[in-house]
């Protein structure tokens, strides 16, 4: 136990104030079955543990205090500091109990543990009571307990009281750890039945009083993404009221959330619309007017004021709009509202001139697999995964969601090395796998961006033969061409080895998968030889079983998605690498031909709620369009596209861009049908965009910046083909959303783009609370039922903060589209 004796008197005084200072707020049960009062929300199992990723830090009982989700995962757990893939409970149901009470039934079926958790409003907070259907099985005694996780960044540098014993929340994990060989984290403090978190801070103070001893853990001692955990063990033989906690979150009297003024952090071109959105606590007395100030050598100068326009309520907040479109004079501006002035932004003709370059010249090189990547003095990684890859075994579900059925669709035996795969490709995200569909999308997006807008930017040197990349060192070759070629190398390698695309390449072991830092140190770069001992190696082989696995299932949709990207790549590479271009086109045609007439479940006998069928329809259209563009309208492909019109009609919201690009090679009947679809799409899109931001806002388990990017580029292509039907505003709204005009805060979702951006991201360097310039994060997640969240300072929520390669290239395409429509307005 860590104790800080020198501050004991101060903290003891705070302890006496902790309960007395808490407002005796009365929580009420909302229609969504949460507990609510002004300044405090208790979310009760509206968000369940994931069946694939298990603990995502968005489940169980959660506390939103003073506008911040400070606690999560209030549930029975079988470990004091569970890691992501440790066992999680299975949600049963949620019902209303006595007045002011929400009851949740859950279980651990494999452990024969069934129970209910009752959350009841009471004076000053709420009561948590755990009733077991039967006393704990013997094997769970000393293991099962009730946990509640608290956000580390909300408590860094603050204090706690375990009873009357004080301590400090450490900024960096520093133990204590067990010395019995288990290596398990030990409590920071334990033994009392009352704990108070941050007694000195009214905004984050929480007191818990229990009927059993409490313990406070730092779960970061086990994994960097751990939170601070308050826990009580369930006693042997306990059944009803096995655990009872009285939770007292301090609520500041009269607290209201400050307005969030959101706008495009990169600024605005003079002639375009300029509308900031103001997110308002319904209890906040909102001023009716906002002011635009110009920042000059003499300071702030008010230049425009106007009433804000009400946009209604969406989720838990009210919204208003401040329209300053009439201001066109170039300069640096800020918005003054409710006594606060925002950070600055420009109005300038070239406001968007450099919003996409960091994504192309920094983020994508950092994600290049099988390469050493250097940026001046910094080495991002040495040549990575040169021991790729071994054949994954049959009939497994990988912890990252990859699945292999009984058929390998491969000439290699389980565990056998597969030659030829240690080339090209992109590490998909904050982990280090190659996801083939996403790699295919990267190639396609970059080809489209070059063909539609030009992408002749050169800031990076790429030497594939030497496996060397150097950022900020031009080599005379456009970066987009080099990245297209790098992605194509991996796609072609898969085709040459297997005759089809594979699902991807990923680490086989959980500890290896959780690696952070230099990708070149994730494996030893030598082929695994089972005949060698772990400490044996030679120039090319070793006894270390660290080679990544290739998941080799052949899916029709995957093959077609890759076929389309290879066809697109052949167009981009025909001048710089005609041999590779010809090889890519031949592979694209072969894959396309082989997959005609196949259904979604041809490979594995399944179709999850029609998803695979829709995915296949999209891939059929996309691949056919790319081959039409590459062959300049060969009849076999144009004829096939006409027969795919039902698929286009059924999926027009997602496939409209590709369908429109084929127009120059199709007949008048096809054009008329596409125009009719565009005409019908507009009122449907407008009706569905019921949020204040005018773009699709994802409501699932992963935030939706990628969907917004695709929306922006698809709407651009509709506008480009049919400007009389579709305006440019949709594409500009998408740009505004990605660069700051979204819920929760006003950060640009693209690191380093704009005056304020997301600078703590879920990338390879997330353990350093760092960023990768140009990477786009998923953005705002809606914590069900109604809480929009994008944490600015905690990198480990991948559903909000994880960069991915395909999302970032989708941003490049959408940003270039927005630049084009902004130029139309000059």
CSV table of N, CA, C and O in Angstrom, one decimal, residues 203-243:
chain,number,residue,atom,x,y,z
A,203,UNK,N,-15.1,18.4,-8.9
A,203,UNK,CA,-15.6,18.0,-10.2
A,203,UNK,C,-15.5,16.5,-10.4
A,203,UNK,O,-16.2,15.9,-11.2
A,204,UNK,N,-14.5,15.8,-9.7
A,204,UNK,CA,-14.3,14.4,-9.9
A,204,UNK,C,-14.4,13.6,-8.6
A,204,UNK,O,-14.1,12.4,-8.6
A,205,UNK,N,-14.8,14.2,-7.6
A,205,UNK,CA,-14.9,13.5,-6.3
A,205,UNK,C,-16.0,12.5,-6.3
A,205,UNK,O,-17.1,12.7,-6.6
A,206,UNK,N,-15.6,11.3,-5.9
A,206,UNK,CA,-16.6,10.2,-5.7
A,206,UNK,C,-16.2,9.4,-4.4
A,206,UNK,O,-15.0,9.1,-4.2
A,207,UNK,N,-17.2,9.2,-3.6
A,207,UNK,CA,-17.0,8.4,-2.4
A,207,UNK,C,-17.8,7.1,-2.5
A,207,UNK,O,-19.0,7.1,-2.9
A,208,UNK,N,-17.2,6.0,-2.2
A,208,UNK,CA,-17.9,4.7,-2.2
A,208,UNK,C,-17.8,4.1,-0.8
A,208,UNK,O,-16.7,4.0,-0.2
A,209,UNK,N,-18.9,3.7,-0.2
A,209,UNK,CA,-19.0,3.0,1.1
A,209,UNK,C,-19.6,1.6,0.8
A,209,UNK,O,-20.6,1.5,0.2
A,210,UNK,N,-18.9,0.6,1.3
A,210,UNK,CA,-19.3,-0.8,1.0
A,210,UNK,C,-19.6,-1.6,2.3
A,210,UNK,O,-19.2,-1.3,3.4
A,211,UNK,N,-20.3,-2.8,2.1
A,211,UNK,CA,-20.5,-3.7,3.2
A,211,UNK,C,-19.4,-4.7,3.2
A,211,UNK,O,-19.4,-5.7,4.0
A,212,UNK,N,-18.3,-4.5,2.4
A,212,UNK,CA,-17.2,-5.4,2.4
A,212,UNK,C,-15.9,-4.6,2.2
A,212,UNK,O,-16.0,-3.5,1.7
A,213,UNK,N,-14.8,-5.1,2.5
A,213,UNK,CA,-13.5,-4.3,2.3
A,213,UNK,C,-13.4,-3.9,0.9
A,213,UNK,O,-13.7,-4.7,-0.1
A,214,UNK,N,-12.8,-2.7,0.7
A,214,UNK,CA,-12.6,-2.2,-0.6
A,214,UNK,C,-11.1,-2.3,-0.9
A,214,UNK,O,-10.2,-2.3,0.0
A,215,UNK,N,-10.7,-2.4,-2.2
A,215,UNK,CA,-9.3,-2.3,-2.7
A,215,UNK,C,-9.3,-1.4,-3.9
A,215,UNK,O,-10.2,-1.3,-4.7
A,216,UNK,N,-8.2,-0.6,-4.0
A,216,UNK,CA,-8.0,0.2,-5.1
A,216,UNK,C,-6.7,-0.2,-5.9
A,216,UNK,O,-5.7,-0.4,-5.3
A,217,UNK,N,-6.9,-0.5,-7.2
A,217,UNK,CA,-5.9,-1.0,-8.0
A,217,UNK,C,-5.5,-0.1,-9.2
A,217,UNK,O,-6.4,0.7,-9.6
A,218,UNK,N,-4.3,-0.1,-9.6
A,218,UNK,CA,-3.9,0.5,-10.9
A,218,UNK,C,-3.8,-0.5,-11.9
A,218,UNK,O,-2.7,-1.2,-12.0
A,219,UNK,N,-4.8,-0.7,-12.8
A,219,UNK,CA,-4.7,-1.8,-13.8
A,219,UNK,C,-3.7,-1.6,-14.9
A,219,UNK,O,-3.4,-2.5,-15.6
A,220,UNK,N,-3.1,-0.4,-14.9
A,220,UNK,CA,-2.1,-0.1,-15.9
A,220,UNK,C,-0.8,-0.9,-15.6
A,220,UNK,O,0.1,-1.1,-16.4
A,221,UNK,N,-0.7,-1.4,-14.4
A,221,UNK,CA,0.4,-2.3,-14.0
A,221,UNK,C,0.3,-3.6,-14.8
A,221,UNK,O,1.3,-4.3,-14.8
A,222,UNK,N,-0.8,-3.9,-15.3
A,222,UNK,CA,-1.0,-5.2,-16.1
A,222,UNK,C,-1.1,-4.9,-17.6
A,222,UNK,O,-0.6,-5.7,-18.4
A,223,UNK,N,-1.6,-3.8,-18.0
A,223,UNK,CA,-1.7,-3.4,-19.4
A,223,UNK,C,-1.9,-1.9,-19.4
A,223,UNK,O,-2.6,-1.3,-18.6
A,224,UNK,N,-1.3,-1.2,-20.4
A,224,UNK,CA,-1.3,0.2,-20.5
A,224,UNK,C,-2.7,0.8,-20.6
A,224,UNK,O,-2.9,2.0,-20.3
A,225,UNK,N,-3.6,0.0,-21.1
A,225,UNK,CA,-5.0,0.5,-21.3
A,225,UNK,C,-5.9,0.3,-20.1
A,225,UNK,O,-7.1,0.6,-20.1
A,226,UNK,N,-5.3,-0.1,-19.0
A,226,UNK,CA,-6.0,-0.3,-17.8
A,226,UNK,C,-6.5,1.0,-17.1
A,226,UNK,O,-5.9,2.0,-17.3
A,227,UNK,N,-7.5,0.9,-16.3
A,227,UNK,CA,-8.0,2.1,-15.5
A,227,UNK,C,-7.7,1.8,-14.0
A,227,UNK,O,-7.3,0.8,-13.6
A,228,UNK,N,-8.0,2.8,-13.2
A,228,UNK,CA,-8.0,2.6,-11.8
A,228,UNK,C,-9.3,1.9,-11.4
A,228,UNK,O,-10.4,2.2,-11.8
A,229,UNK,N,-9.1,0.8,-10.6
A,229,UNK,CA,-10.2,-0.1,-10.3
A,229,UNK,C,-10.5,-0.1,-8.8
A,229,UNK,O,-9.6,-0.3,-8.0
A,230,UNK,N,-11.8,0.2,-8.5
A,230,UNK,CA,-12.2,0.0,-7.1
A,230,UNK,C,-13.0,-1.4,-7.1
A,230,UNK,O,-13.8,-1.7,-8.0
A,231,UNK,N,-12.7,-2.2,-6.1
A,231,UNK,CA,-13.1,-3.6,-6.1
A,231,UNK,C,-13.5,-4.1,-4.7
A,231,UNK,O,-12.8,-3.7,-3.7
A,232,UNK,N,-14.5,-4.9,-4.6
A,232,UNK,CA,-14.8,-5.6,-3.4
A,232,UNK,C,-15.0,-7.1,-3.8
A,232,UNK,O,-15.7,-7.4,-4.7
A,233,UNK,N,-14.3,-8.0,-3.0
A,233,UNK,CA,-14.5,-9.4,-3.2
A,233,UNK,C,-15.8,-9.9,-2.7
A,233,UNK,O,-16.4,-9.4,-1.7
A,234,UNK,N,-16.4,-10.9,-3.3
A,234,UNK,CA,-17.6,-11.5,-2.9
A,234,UNK,C,-17.3,-12.6,-1.9
A,234,UNK,O,-16.4,-13.5,-2.1
A,235,UNK,N,-17.8,-12.5,-0.7
A,235,UNK,CA,-17.5,-13.5,0.4
A,235,UNK,C,-18.0,-14.9,0.1
A,235,UNK,O,-19.1,-15.0,-0.5
A,236,UNK,N,-17.3,-15.9,0.6
A,236,UNK,CA,-17.8,-17.3,0.5
A,236,UNK,C,-19.1,-17.4,1.2
A,236,UNK,O,-19.3,-16.9,2.3
A,237,UNK,N,-20.1,-18.1,0.5
A,237,UNK,CA,-21.4,-18.3,1.1
A,237,UNK,C,-22.4,-17.2,1.0
A,237,UNK,O,-23.6,-17.3,1.2
A,238,UNK,N,-21.9,-16.0,0.5
A,238,UNK,CA,-22.8,-14.8,0.4
A,238,UNK,C,-23.8,-15.1,-0.8
A,238,UNK,O,-23.5,-15.7,-1.8
A,239,UNK,N,-25.0,-14.6,-0.6
A,239,UNK,CA,-26.0,-14.7,-1.7
A,239,UNK,C,-26.7,-13.4,-1.9
A,239,UNK,O,-26.4,-12.7,-2.8
A,240,UNK,N,-27.7,-13.1,-1.1
A,240,UNK,CA,-28.4,-11.8,-1.2
A,240,UNK,C,-27.5,-10.7,-0.6
A,240,UNK,O,-26.9,-10.9,0.4
A,241,UNK,N,-27.6,-9.6,-1.3
A,241,UNK,CA,-26.7,-8.5,-0.8
A,241,UNK,C,-25.2,-8.9,-0.6
A,241,UNK,O,-24.6,-8.5,0.3
A,242,UNK,N,-24.8,-9.8,-1.6
A,242,UNK,CA,-23.4,-10.2,-1.5
A,242,UNK,C,-22.4,-9.1,-1.6
A,242,UNK,O,-21.4,-9.1,-0.9
A,243,UNK,N,-22.8,-8.1,-2.3
A,243,UNK,CA,-22.0,-6.8,-2.4
A,243,UNK,C,-23.0,-5.7,-2.3
A,243,UNK,O,-24.0,-5.7,-3.0
